[in-house]
Amino acid sequence: MMRKRTLLMIAVIILLASIPSFGARNYESGTILLTDAVTGEEFEVGTVNVMMSGQDVISDVPAVNFKGRTLVPVRFITESLGAHVSWNQGAREATVTTDEKTIVIGIDRSTVTVNGVRKTLPDGIPAKLLNYGGSARTMVPIRFMSEELGMDVGWIDETKTATINKPAQSITGISFDGSKKFPELLIESTGEIETNSYILEGSAVGDRDKLVIDIPNAEFAIKDPKLLIGSNQAELSIYEDGIIRARASQFDVNPLITRIVVDMNERRGYETEFNKASGITTFRFINSIDDISVEEIYNSEAVIIKTGEEPAIANIMPLENPKRYVIDIINCLLPAGSESIDVDAEGIRRIRASQYDAAADYGPGEAVSRIVVDLDESIEFDNIYFEIVENDLYVYVSGNPLGGINYAKEDVNFATLTISTQKSQTHSVSYSSGSRILTVKVPKSILELESLDLPIEDTLIETMEVDASKTGYNYFKIKLAKNVEYQDISSSGGENEIIIAFENNAIKNSIHKNTLIVLDAGHGGKDPGATSPTYGLKEKDVVLDVAERLSKLLEREGFKVYLTRDSDNYVGLYNRAEIANELDADAFVSIHANAHDRTAVSGVEVLYYPDTDGRNNKSFARIMQDAMIEELGSVNRGIVSRPNLVVTRETEMPAVLAEIGFLTHIGGEEELLKTSSYRAKCAEALYQGLMDYFK
């Protein structure tokens, strides 16, 4: 089992407080019940999505459509628009102040004062004091307040989304500068712009990695004939530093978005900055520390340093007084600045990180991120083990947890297991076709190990364990996945290596090998989704577990699978859909757990965008719902047409949103959803639905 404690190291702007409430939703619920905290009147209102500079705004109390006007919690004004808010309880009014304006807005008053001048609110819709989920919130008109503070406000009626952006600008040019130490993509604009960017790891499914840059409230206005390749499209050929090209286009007109896609041969880290004098936004390609966490892996504590690209380790130094390991990562930035985090982990006391002044040690102009792992005095330096896995650096404090065992997966249908021995190897291999267990017998005289379980669970190996309890020999017991063949190729390696190759020809020859399914685990990061009342289970955690289980089931059938998120991070609603579109996926499944104010409500349902665009979403939803009912035996809540859901509306392939049960069903589905066995059943149900759909 793996224990994880995440230590956030990147600067996160929390737009609104996220207070656990089992009624809290982001976008599945079309309406919610509110109570006027002044009059006690109850009324049902529609929920509204809010995007600020292209980023979703997440709140414990959602924005609502109140009599045709969008109201948001007043904290949106303070935390998103940079204003200060004070509250006068006696007068029941809020005062919003910036360097240039003072706005006084009262509860249930149709007029406000702006710098002493009285103004009437649009349609006379006032600020309201509304109670939701047991908490009262001051809700203010978003358009009036945002526009008074200098922002542009838009409305996307199809998805019931309010957009708030800096004033509109035009994108007038793109260029690339590869002459500097860190290459730069330069975006020219008529004024300051905001960017919403993310890495699309297309290499995971046979495509290229891409940096996707969305610029909200920006018009495509590039006129250079050397770049233009069509109406509202430009392309810049680069072919330097692992970067192939940059493509720019008018991606959308409502909301107004210019998109730039950077095609890459390899994943690159980056930072951004805007130069007001030149009107240029720079994307500088340099590695960055994205996250540092401590996990227990194979019974050993490990520090995991996640970076934007493969880390270049400049130096690793063991130091005394106090005992610590210093790790310098060159050509790298630490966005959050200096951090120091106390850690409750065996052998590790604290982790410190900083951007190191590297001129004296590495020369002028070098960017070095320094990580210091403070150790218990009992830890021996010789037991520290370092390993780079893709873009991550693993630091183990109790030696190599696998003791010379290396399982390397080259692709979805081929992998090798290498066992390094202390002496020239002798071993034997036996296989039981009934149990699908391969046993590798290795003398203890050439390999010293402790018993351990290796939770691999992929398309080739279901389980692997090392039994070192018997006299004279270590026994590797490897349960192969169905249709997997093995071959002992030890003769191709060194004399101190045992090498076993595994191949799944069923996957290699699968009729689904060219079918790509995008799985979307709902919520994540700053957005917990629903929270169960008894156990505090967060929807974001439950559905990520189900999505990861479903991914493994699909990969074993030969499908290509891409997860919009594979950790506790938040991905924007429009980004989730665009990931699937950019990858040209064949199907999209968003996975959620439901919630209701009445704790007796239970069941499963599938939401879909009505079939007005030829995607056949309704039949897809019916197949998925039938599979869930068959496998789970849940209350059948049917399939539900929901035209305003972003993730199912904005996708270009068949798409559904599956609600796998109610976290608020006390004594029923809440109990089930907390168990790994039921989550496995949920994954099996969705898997069966996809198999039925693609048969």
XYZ file of C-alpha atoms in Angstrom:
695
model
C 0.000 0.000 0.000
C 1.072 3.563 -0.603
C 0.630 6.397 1.890
C 0.812 9.894 0.511
C 1.213 13.244 2.182
C 1.409 16.076 -0.303
C 3.316 19.242 0.477
C 2.208 21.910 -1.955
C 5.152 23.834 -3.343
C 3.539 25.839 -6.103
C 1.748 29.106 -5.568
C -1.987 28.469 -5.708
C -4.477 31.295 -5.813
C -7.554 30.144 -3.927
C -10.292 32.201 -5.462
C -12.909 31.363 -2.872
C -13.073 29.441 0.378
C -13.901 25.782 -0.037
C -15.714 24.684 3.083
C -16.785 21.019 3.158
C -20.515 20.699 2.748
C -22.264 17.616 1.541
C -24.404 19.825 -0.674
C -21.384 21.481 -2.274
C -21.263 20.931 -6.027
C -19.495 22.443 -8.962
C -21.614 21.911 -12.019
C -23.649 18.695 -12.013
C -26.588 20.188 -10.104
C -28.691 22.476 -12.257
C -30.538 24.026 -9.312
C -30.084 24.441 -5.573
C -32.350 25.447 -2.703
C -31.507 28.719 -0.932
C -33.043 30.517 2.016
C -33.262 34.281 2.349
C -31.492 34.836 5.678
C -33.507 38.034 6.262
C -37.061 36.931 5.409
C -36.746 33.143 5.757
C -38.196 32.662 2.265
C -37.028 29.527 0.443
C -36.584 29.415 -3.305
C -34.940 27.252 -5.940
C -32.407 28.928 -8.214
C -30.227 27.832 -11.091
C -26.492 27.494 -10.535
C -24.016 29.422 -12.671
C -20.429 28.577 -13.607
C -17.942 31.430 -13.241
C -14.630 31.776 -15.061
C -12.062 34.404 -14.125
C -9.312 34.946 -16.723
C -10.087 31.532 -18.186
C -9.930 29.748 -14.817
C -12.913 28.186 -13.049
C -13.943 29.871 -9.809
C -14.709 27.276 -7.130
C -16.794 28.147 -4.078
C -18.563 26.372 -1.258
C -21.592 28.456 -2.268
C -22.018 28.504 -6.055
C -22.912 31.512 -8.115
C -26.652 31.579 -8.808
C -29.099 33.015 -11.296
C -31.377 35.218 -9.178
C -34.200 36.734 -11.215
C -32.066 36.869 -14.346
C -28.927 38.260 -12.682
C -25.852 36.338 -11.520
C -25.026 36.723 -7.838
C -21.697 35.593 -6.356
C -20.350 35.484 -2.785
C -18.800 38.837 -1.906
C -15.492 37.053 -1.214
C -15.184 36.683 -4.976
C -14.735 40.453 -5.109
C -11.981 40.439 -2.507
C -10.027 37.405 -3.604
C -10.495 37.485 -7.370
C -10.660 41.196 -8.139
C -8.165 42.448 -5.579
C -10.539 44.611 -3.567
C -10.982 44.938 0.189
C -14.395 44.329 1.749
C -15.607 45.449 5.163
C -18.999 44.638 6.687
C -21.308 46.893 8.687
C -23.626 44.558 10.575
C -25.931 47.284 11.850
C -26.526 48.773 8.415
C -26.342 45.360 6.686
C -24.033 46.752 4.038
C -20.639 45.915 2.556
C -18.016 48.471 1.583
C -15.752 47.436 -1.283
C -12.586 49.489 -1.697
C -9.715 49.631 -4.184
C -7.109 52.299 -4.831
C -9.548 54.065 -7.135
C -13.057 53.247 -5.951
C -15.242 52.863 -2.902
C -18.489 50.969 -3.447
C -21.123 50.696 -0.719
C -23.728 47.998 -1.377
C -26.523 47.119 1.031
C -28.563 43.970 1.468
C -31.917 44.172 -0.367
C -31.200 47.697 -1.687
C -31.568 48.375 -5.383
C -29.114 51.294 -5.293
C -25.425 51.545 -4.388
C -22.947 54.394 -4.034
C -19.740 54.494 -6.068
C -17.291 57.131 -4.841
C -20.233 58.873 -3.242
C -22.396 58.816 -6.387
C -25.650 56.875 -6.142
C -26.296 54.308 -8.888
C -29.171 51.928 -9.564
C -28.330 48.245 -9.896
C -29.283 46.594 -13.223
C -32.907 45.404 -13.142
C -32.994 46.574 -9.534
C -31.591 43.215 -8.371
C -29.900 43.903 -5.011
C -27.284 42.144 -2.942
C -28.829 39.311 -0.925
C -27.979 37.527 2.314
C -28.581 33.894 1.375
C -28.287 30.693 3.390
C -26.959 27.551 1.714
C -25.741 24.363 3.357
C -26.011 25.885 6.810
C -23.941 28.987 6.010
C -25.131 32.511 5.241
C -23.319 34.392 2.480
C -23.521 37.940 1.200
C -24.225 37.573 -2.524
C -23.623 40.510 -4.877
C -24.347 41.146 -8.593
C -21.278 39.957 -10.468
C -21.638 42.070 -13.619
C -22.121 45.394 -11.869
C -19.319 44.853 -9.360
C -16.832 43.487 -11.902
C -17.442 46.217 -14.461
C -17.122 48.917 -11.810
C -13.711 47.439 -10.994
C -12.566 47.619 -14.612
C -13.227 44.095 -15.835
C -15.053 42.832 -18.914
C -17.998 40.533 -18.208
C -19.416 38.011 -20.661
C -22.065 35.306 -20.693
C -22.036 31.861 -22.341
C -25.690 30.924 -22.415
C -25.123 27.349 -23.631
C -23.267 26.378 -20.444
C -24.651 29.056 -18.088
C -21.183 30.482 -17.541
C -20.270 34.035 -16.553
C -16.811 35.137 -17.704
C -14.739 37.898 -16.111
C -11.601 39.083 -17.861
C -9.256 42.003 -18.175
C -10.172 44.369 -21.049
C -10.042 42.797 -24.510
C -6.741 42.796 -26.396
C -5.475 41.642 -29.778
C -2.732 39.080 -30.401
C -0.526 40.621 -33.087
C 2.444 38.267 -33.365
C 4.345 35.189 -32.186
C 8.089 34.548 -32.404
C 10.767 32.291 -30.934
C 14.144 33.217 -29.467
C 16.488 30.253 -29.149
C 19.645 32.315 -28.632
C 19.281 32.623 -24.861
C 20.192 30.052 -22.232
C 16.500 29.288 -21.871
C 14.567 29.458 -25.164
C 11.518 31.702 -25.260
C 8.195 31.848 -27.075
C 7.154 35.499 -27.409
C 3.512 36.557 -27.751
C 2.883 40.127 -28.891
C -0.358 41.841 -27.870
C -1.913 45.285 -27.731
C -1.980 45.243 -23.928
C -1.744 43.038 -20.862
C -3.208 39.574 -21.302
C -3.937 36.636 -19.036
C -2.987 33.121 -20.123
C -4.407 29.755 -19.132
C -1.896 27.040 -20.035
C -1.382 23.333 -19.489
C 0.727 20.449 -20.772
C -1.119 17.825 -22.809
C 0.878 14.581 -22.475
C 0.010 13.176 -25.865
C 3.061 10.903 -25.790
C 1.144 8.728 -23.313
C -1.243 7.703 -26.106
C 1.024 7.803 -29.148
C 0.674 11.521 -29.901
C 3.071 14.420 -29.276
C 3.318 16.350 -26.044
C 1.851 19.825 -26.389
C 1.799 23.071 -24.482
C -1.697 24.521 -24.858
C -2.016 28.269 -24.210
C -5.464 29.854 -24.102
C -5.666 33.652 -24.021
C -9.138 34.766 -22.877
C -10.730 37.947 -24.209
C -8.139 38.121 -26.982
C -8.708 38.531 -30.719
C -6.419 36.840 -33.239
C -4.865 39.715 -35.220
C -1.606 38.310 -36.621
C -0.983 39.815 -40.077
C 2.535 38.561 -40.919
C 2.151 36.713 -44.254
C 5.108 34.474 -43.334
C 3.053 33.078 -40.463
C -0.488 33.005 -41.844
C -1.674 29.633 -43.146
C -5.368 30.390 -43.458
C -8.186 32.504 -42.102
C -7.408 33.335 -38.471
C -4.592 30.764 -38.330
C -0.816 31.115 -38.070
C 2.079 28.686 -37.757
C 5.652 29.310 -36.626
C 8.179 26.560 -37.453
C 10.829 26.234 -34.721
C 12.614 22.839 -34.615
C 14.914 23.836 -31.752
C 15.393 22.607 -28.185
C 12.820 19.855 -28.560
C 10.171 22.332 -29.751
C 8.709 21.730 -33.203
C 6.253 24.505 -33.939
C 3.727 26.947 -32.498
C 0.235 27.166 -33.980
C -2.079 30.110 -33.265
C -5.754 30.551 -34.096
C -9.001 32.230 -33.112
C -10.172 29.293 -31.060
C -13.564 30.704 -30.055
C -15.608 33.873 -30.316
C -17.969 33.355 -27.363
C -16.083 33.477 -25.155
C -13.382 35.238 -27.164
C -10.248 33.050 -26.991
C -7.021 32.952 -28.960
C -5.269 29.607 -28.636
C -1.588 28.841 -29.188
C -0.490 25.197 -29.314
C 3.217 24.380 -29.039
C 4.106 20.938 -30.427
C 7.083 19.339 -28.656
C 9.299 16.297 -29.140
C 9.676 16.070 -25.375
C 7.910 17.566 -22.415
C 9.324 20.938 -21.320
C 8.822 22.961 -18.157
C 8.112 26.668 -18.475
C 7.420 29.963 -16.732
C 5.540 33.036 -17.971
C 5.887 36.779 -17.574
C 4.388 39.919 -19.140
C 6.489 42.966 -20.042
C 4.233 46.017 -19.868
C 6.663 48.244 -21.765
C 6.968 45.952 -24.785
C 3.516 44.370 -24.642
C 5.136 40.936 -24.892
C 4.201 37.857 -22.895
C 7.103 35.413 -22.618
C 6.877 31.663 -22.187
C 10.379 30.720 -21.045
C 11.204 27.019 -21.349
C 12.925 26.116 -18.104
C 12.369 23.302 -15.660
C 10.390 23.968 -12.489
C 9.628 22.276 -9.182
C 5.897 21.611 -9.366
C 5.372 19.644 -6.169
C 7.190 17.877 -3.355
C 5.582 15.007 -1.477
C 6.462 12.227 0.936
C 5.143 8.752 0.187
C 5.594 5.311 1.659
C 6.589 3.061 -1.235
C 7.327 -0.632 -0.752
C 7.572 -0.056 3.029
C 10.164 2.695 2.607
C 9.754 6.457 3.024
C 10.518 8.438 -0.124
C 10.687 12.130 -0.964
C 9.240 12.697 -4.434
C 10.209 15.876 -6.290
C 7.945 16.484 -9.283
C 9.348 18.694 -12.033
C 8.080 20.071 -15.315
C 10.599 18.045 -17.312
C 13.252 15.433 -16.554
C 15.408 16.927 -13.791
C 19.090 17.681 -14.370
C 20.849 16.877 -11.093
C 23.897 19.117 -10.670
C 24.992 17.939 -7.243
C 23.991 15.671 -4.372
C 25.749 16.347 -1.082
C 25.527 14.544 2.280
C 26.191 17.016 5.111
C 26.434 16.758 8.894
C 25.369 18.965 11.820
C 22.507 18.652 11.224
C 22.390 15.475 9.162
C 20.914 16.303 5.775
C 21.077 15.673 2.050
C 21.356 18.631 -0.326
C 20.091 18.189 -3.897
C 20.768 20.857 -6.530
C 18.618 20.748 -9.676
C 20.122 22.929 -12.396
C 18.208 24.920 -15.029
C 15.227 24.903 -12.707
C 12.949 27.339 -10.896
C 10.960 27.076 -7.680
C 7.762 29.093 -8.348
C 6.699 29.283 -4.705
C 10.030 30.694 -3.499
C 11.552 29.395 -0.258
C 9.624 26.761 1.683
C 10.209 24.797 4.874
C 7.880 21.947 5.790
C 7.978 19.745 8.859
C 7.402 16.098 7.976
C 6.033 13.297 10.136
C 7.820 10.467 8.358
C 10.237 7.768 9.436
C 13.789 9.002 8.934
C 12.791 12.455 7.611
C 12.370 15.505 9.854
C 11.896 18.349 7.425
C 12.129 19.364 3.777
C 13.472 22.760 2.773
C 13.410 24.213 -0.726
C 14.728 27.464 -2.162
C 15.970 29.121 -5.321
C 19.714 28.952 -4.724
C 22.072 31.862 -5.409
C 24.232 29.735 -7.663
C 26.731 32.242 -9.081
C 29.606 31.254 -6.786
C 29.206 27.492 -7.261
C 27.827 27.172 -10.782
C 28.627 30.445 -12.512
C 26.611 33.575 -13.350
C 23.183 33.168 -14.901
C 22.601 29.637 -13.660
C 19.159 28.805 -12.261
C 19.410 26.230 -9.485
C 16.650 24.926 -7.212
C 18.039 23.528 -3.974
C 16.194 20.867 -1.989
C 17.415 20.029 1.513
C 16.132 16.856 3.198
C 16.783 17.000 6.949
C 17.285 13.470 8.276
C 17.101 11.735 11.604
C 20.551 11.153 13.074
C 19.935 7.397 12.868
C 19.822 7.430 9.051
C 22.999 6.249 7.316
C 24.078 8.207 4.239
C 24.977 4.953 2.480
C 21.312 3.943 2.660
C 20.071 6.963 0.697
C 18.966 5.892 -2.782
C 18.085 8.183 -5.698
C 16.021 7.330 -8.764
C 14.595 9.379 -11.646
C 11.196 8.150 -12.851
C 10.036 10.090 -15.925
C 9.910 13.704 -14.676
C 10.192 12.889 -10.977
C 13.156 12.458 -8.631
C 12.656 9.837 -5.899
C 14.829 9.982 -2.772
C 14.587 6.874 -0.556
C 15.985 7.127 2.974
C 16.252 3.375 3.628
C 18.096 2.245 0.529
C 16.742 0.900 -2.741
C 13.374 -0.559 -1.685
C 13.496 -3.085 -4.510
C 17.042 -4.252 -3.812
C 18.173 -4.450 -7.427
C 14.783 -5.337 -8.902
C 13.840 -3.232 -11.917
C 10.500 -3.552 -13.710
C 10.598 -1.498 -16.920
C 7.482 -1.134 -19.042
C 8.344 -0.119 -22.591
C 4.745 0.183 -23.748
C 1.297 -1.111 -22.885
C 2.033 -4.625 -24.170
C 5.741 -5.196 -23.395
C 7.932 -5.029 -20.264
C 11.048 -6.553 -18.745
C 11.908 -7.587 -15.200
C 15.616 -7.330 -14.390
C 16.996 -8.833 -11.170
C 20.579 -7.789 -10.435
C 22.556 -10.347 -8.420
C 25.737 -9.997 -6.375
C 27.435 -12.866 -8.194
C 27.163 -14.655 -11.497
C 23.530 -15.648 -11.596
C 21.964 -19.080 -11.448
C 18.209 -19.407 -11.312
C 15.255 -21.496 -12.399
C 11.868 -20.581 -13.842
C 8.572 -22.489 -13.633
C 5.051 -21.600 -14.740
C 1.564 -22.784 -13.741
C -0.918 -22.144 -16.548
C -3.882 -22.762 -14.242
C -3.005 -20.017 -11.780
C -0.978 -17.967 -14.320
C 1.814 -17.750 -11.721
C 5.410 -17.567 -12.888
C 7.960 -18.522 -10.208
C 11.586 -17.411 -10.447
C 13.816 -19.236 -7.937
C 17.029 -17.368 -7.035
C 19.663 -18.603 -4.543
C 20.142 -16.383 -1.505
C 23.883 -16.817 -1.971
C 23.745 -14.447 -4.961
C 20.866 -12.173 -3.906
C 19.935 -10.885 -0.460
C 16.331 -9.698 -0.187
C 13.518 -9.253 2.274
C 9.987 -10.446 1.569
C 7.852 -7.779 -0.089
C 4.812 -7.237 -2.290
C 5.083 -5.192 -5.477
C 1.652 -3.720 -6.370
C 2.154 -3.477 -10.118
C -1.336 -4.306 -11.471
C -0.846 -3.350 -15.104
C -1.606 -4.885 -18.488
C 1.103 -7.533 -18.069
C 1.414 -8.372 -14.381
C -1.410 -8.500 -11.854
C 0.719 -9.089 -8.743
C 4.333 -9.747 -7.840
C 5.703 -10.839 -4.499
C 9.101 -11.833 -3.195
C 9.098 -14.656 -0.648
C 12.406 -14.659 1.240
C 11.129 -16.683 4.187
C 12.420 -20.060 3.017
C 15.928 -21.397 3.540
C 18.372 -21.111 0.670
C 16.244 -19.399 -1.971
C 14.240 -16.277 -2.803
C 11.026 -16.987 -4.687
C 9.619 -14.385 -7.082
C 5.937 -15.225 -7.564
C 4.522 -13.285 -10.496
C 0.869 -13.568 -11.477
C 0.571 -12.743 -15.153
C -2.398 -10.942 -16.630
C -4.525 -12.880 -19.092
C -2.974 -13.559 -22.508
C 0.535 -12.650 -21.328
C 3.510 -14.679 -22.502
C 6.950 -14.628 -20.894
C 10.489 -15.380 -22.035
C 13.693 -15.814 -20.033
C 16.208 -13.655 -21.900
C 18.886 -13.585 -19.208
C 21.537 -14.594 -21.730
C 21.087 -11.207 -23.446
C 22.142 -9.330 -20.299
C 25.186 -9.300 -18.069
C 26.325 -12.342 -16.133
C 24.901 -10.812 -12.939
C 21.432 -10.167 -14.389
C 18.272 -12.234 -14.591
C 15.984 -10.800 -17.284
C 12.410 -11.930 -17.929
C 10.436 -10.375 -20.801
C 6.633 -10.139 -20.807
C 4.408 -9.556 -23.812
C 0.640 -9.319 -24.145
C -0.143 -10.246 -27.723
C -3.869 -9.887 -27.128
C -3.322 -6.178 -26.497
C -0.890 -5.901 -29.376
C -3.504 -7.379 -31.729
C -6.605 -5.974 -30.010
C -9.404 -4.600 -32.154
C -9.446 -1.682 -29.700
C -5.753 -0.765 -29.997
C -6.555 2.394 -31.962
C -9.506 3.416 -29.772
C -8.789 6.238 -27.331
C -10.991 6.832 -24.290
C -10.557 9.917 -22.127
C -11.538 9.368 -18.486
C -12.331 12.442 -16.437
C -12.257 12.113 -12.652
C -14.480 14.983 -11.543
C -13.389 17.892 -9.352
C -9.911 17.698 -7.760
C -7.486 20.006 -6.000
C -9.212 23.143 -4.751
C -12.604 21.644 -5.648
C -13.503 18.674 -3.397
C -16.919 18.150 -4.949
C -19.463 16.545 -2.647
C -18.442 15.462 0.859
C -20.079 12.599 2.730
C -21.673 13.609 6.065
C -20.514 10.650 8.175
C -16.961 9.974 7.051
C -15.952 13.166 5.282
C -15.260 11.271 2.055
C -14.454 13.716 -0.722
C -15.943 13.120 -4.128
C -12.664 14.068 -5.823
C -10.849 11.190 -4.071
C -13.530 8.559 -4.648
C -13.882 9.213 -8.370
C -10.126 9.401 -8.988
C -9.791 5.931 -7.472
C -12.564 4.620 -9.740
C -11.051 6.299 -12.815
C -7.634 4.748 -12.181
C -9.173 1.295 -11.717
C -11.220 1.713 -14.892
C -8.122 2.812 -16.803
C -6.338 -0.442 -15.944
C -9.315 -2.550 -17.009
C -9.547 -0.778 -20.356
C -5.815 -0.950 -21.021
C -5.921 -4.721 -20.496
C -8.411 -4.892 -23.363
C -6.073 -2.896 -25.593
C -7.754 0.519 -25.379
C -5.624 3.631 -25.243
C -6.635 5.597 -22.149
C -5.916 9.174 -21.085
C -6.881 10.582 -17.680
C -7.596 14.305 -17.488
C -6.069 14.130 -14.019
C -4.152 11.360 -12.265
C -3.538 13.156 -8.974
C -5.269 15.590 -6.628
C -5.147 18.599 -8.929
C -7.864 20.714 -10.493
C -8.398 20.828 -14.251
C -10.703 23.474 -15.716
C -14.053 22.347 -17.095
C -13.392 23.650 -20.595
C -9.854 22.240 -20.412
C -11.215 18.766 -19.684
C -13.280 18.839 -22.850
C -10.476 20.359 -24.900
C -8.013 17.691 -23.776
C -10.312 15.086 -25.308
C -10.794 17.191 -28.435
C -7.055 17.836 -28.919
C -6.363 14.104 -28.594
C -9.203 13.282 -31.015
C -10.606 10.779 -28.526
C -13.283 8.250 -29.456
C -15.242 8.563 -26.193
C -15.280 10.708 -23.055
C -16.496 9.541 -19.647
C -16.652 11.936 -16.698
C -16.983 10.143 -13.350
C -18.764 11.717 -10.366
C -20.455 10.855 -7.090
C -23.792 12.468 -6.329
C -25.178 14.423 -3.361
C -28.594 15.449 -2.086
C -29.960 17.383 0.881
C -32.176 14.378 1.689
C -29.918 11.603 2.963
C -32.333 8.841 1.913
C -31.834 9.563 -1.801
C -29.743 6.946 -3.621
C -29.066 5.490 -7.044
C -27.039 5.907 -10.203
C -27.655 7.999 -13.282
C -25.912 9.119 -16.454
C -26.053 12.679 -17.761
C -25.600 13.495 -21.430
C -25.798 16.328 -23.935
C -28.955 15.991 -26.070
C -28.392 14.476 -29.494
C -28.534 17.641 -31.569
C -25.003 17.337 -32.960
C -24.942 13.748 -34.243
C -22.760 12.293 -31.475
C -25.260 9.647 -30.348
C -24.802 10.611 -26.702
C -28.202 9.324 -25.637
C -27.597 5.730 -26.699
C -24.117 5.890 -25.140
C -25.702 7.067 -21.890
C -28.309 4.301 -22.016
C -25.649 1.608 -22.468
C -23.557 2.974 -19.593
C -26.599 3.247 -17.304
C -27.729 -0.299 -18.084
C -24.257 -1.613 -17.265
C -24.210 0.189 -13.905
C -27.647 -1.148 -12.969
C -26.640 -4.679 -13.969
C -23.351 -4.648 -12.060
C -24.218 -2.532 -9.008
C -27.897 -3.334 -8.472
C -28.490 0.311 -7.572
C -31.670 2.354 -7.766
C -32.147 3.264 -11.422
C -32.413 7.050 -11.701
C -32.259 6.807 -15.473
C -30.431 8.886 -18.034
C -30.792 12.654 -17.899
C -30.479 15.147 -20.743
C -28.421 18.095 -19.486
C -27.657 20.605 -22.243
C -25.617 22.979 -20.052
C -22.850 20.710 -18.712
C -19.529 21.995 -20.020
C -17.656 18.695 -20.204
C -20.325 16.860 -22.195
C -21.438 19.808 -24.312
C -17.984 21.015 -25.392
C -16.573 17.589 -26.282
C -16.642 16.595 -29.950
C -16.999 12.837 -29.418
C -19.659 10.727 -27.644
C -19.578 11.881 -24.026
C -21.375 11.080 -20.778
C -21.175 12.009 -17.108
C -21.714 8.993 -14.841
C -22.955 9.480 -11.266
C -21.881 6.296 -9.459
C -23.909 6.802 -6.271
C -24.791 9.253 -3.509
C -22.109 10.135 -0.973
C -24.947 11.577 1.102
C -26.899 8.291 1.292
C -26.247 7.575 4.977
C -26.113 3.867 5.786
C -26.179 2.913 2.117
C -24.118 4.185 -0.779
C -21.983 6.305 1.539
C -20.902 3.078 3.255
C -20.290 1.359 -0.075
C -18.331 4.163 -1.712
C -15.798 4.229 1.113
C -14.752 0.630 0.321
C -12.193 -0.354 -2.290
C -14.284 -3.391 -3.265
C -17.290 -1.269 -4.240
C -15.160 1.230 -6.109
C -13.743 -1.729 -8.026
C -17.336 -2.766 -8.858
C -18.058 0.769 -10.091
C -15.013 0.583 -12.352
C -16.114 -2.850 -13.585
C -19.594 -1.500 -14.358
C -18.242 1.414 -16.389
C -15.780 -0.918 -18.106
C -18.599 -3.257 -19.106
C -20.590 -0.321 -20.437
C -17.684 0.791 -22.615
C -17.118 -2.756 -23.833
C -20.802 -2.977 -24.790
C -20.635 0.394 -26.549
C -17.558 -0.480 -28.615
C -18.435 -4.097 -29.420
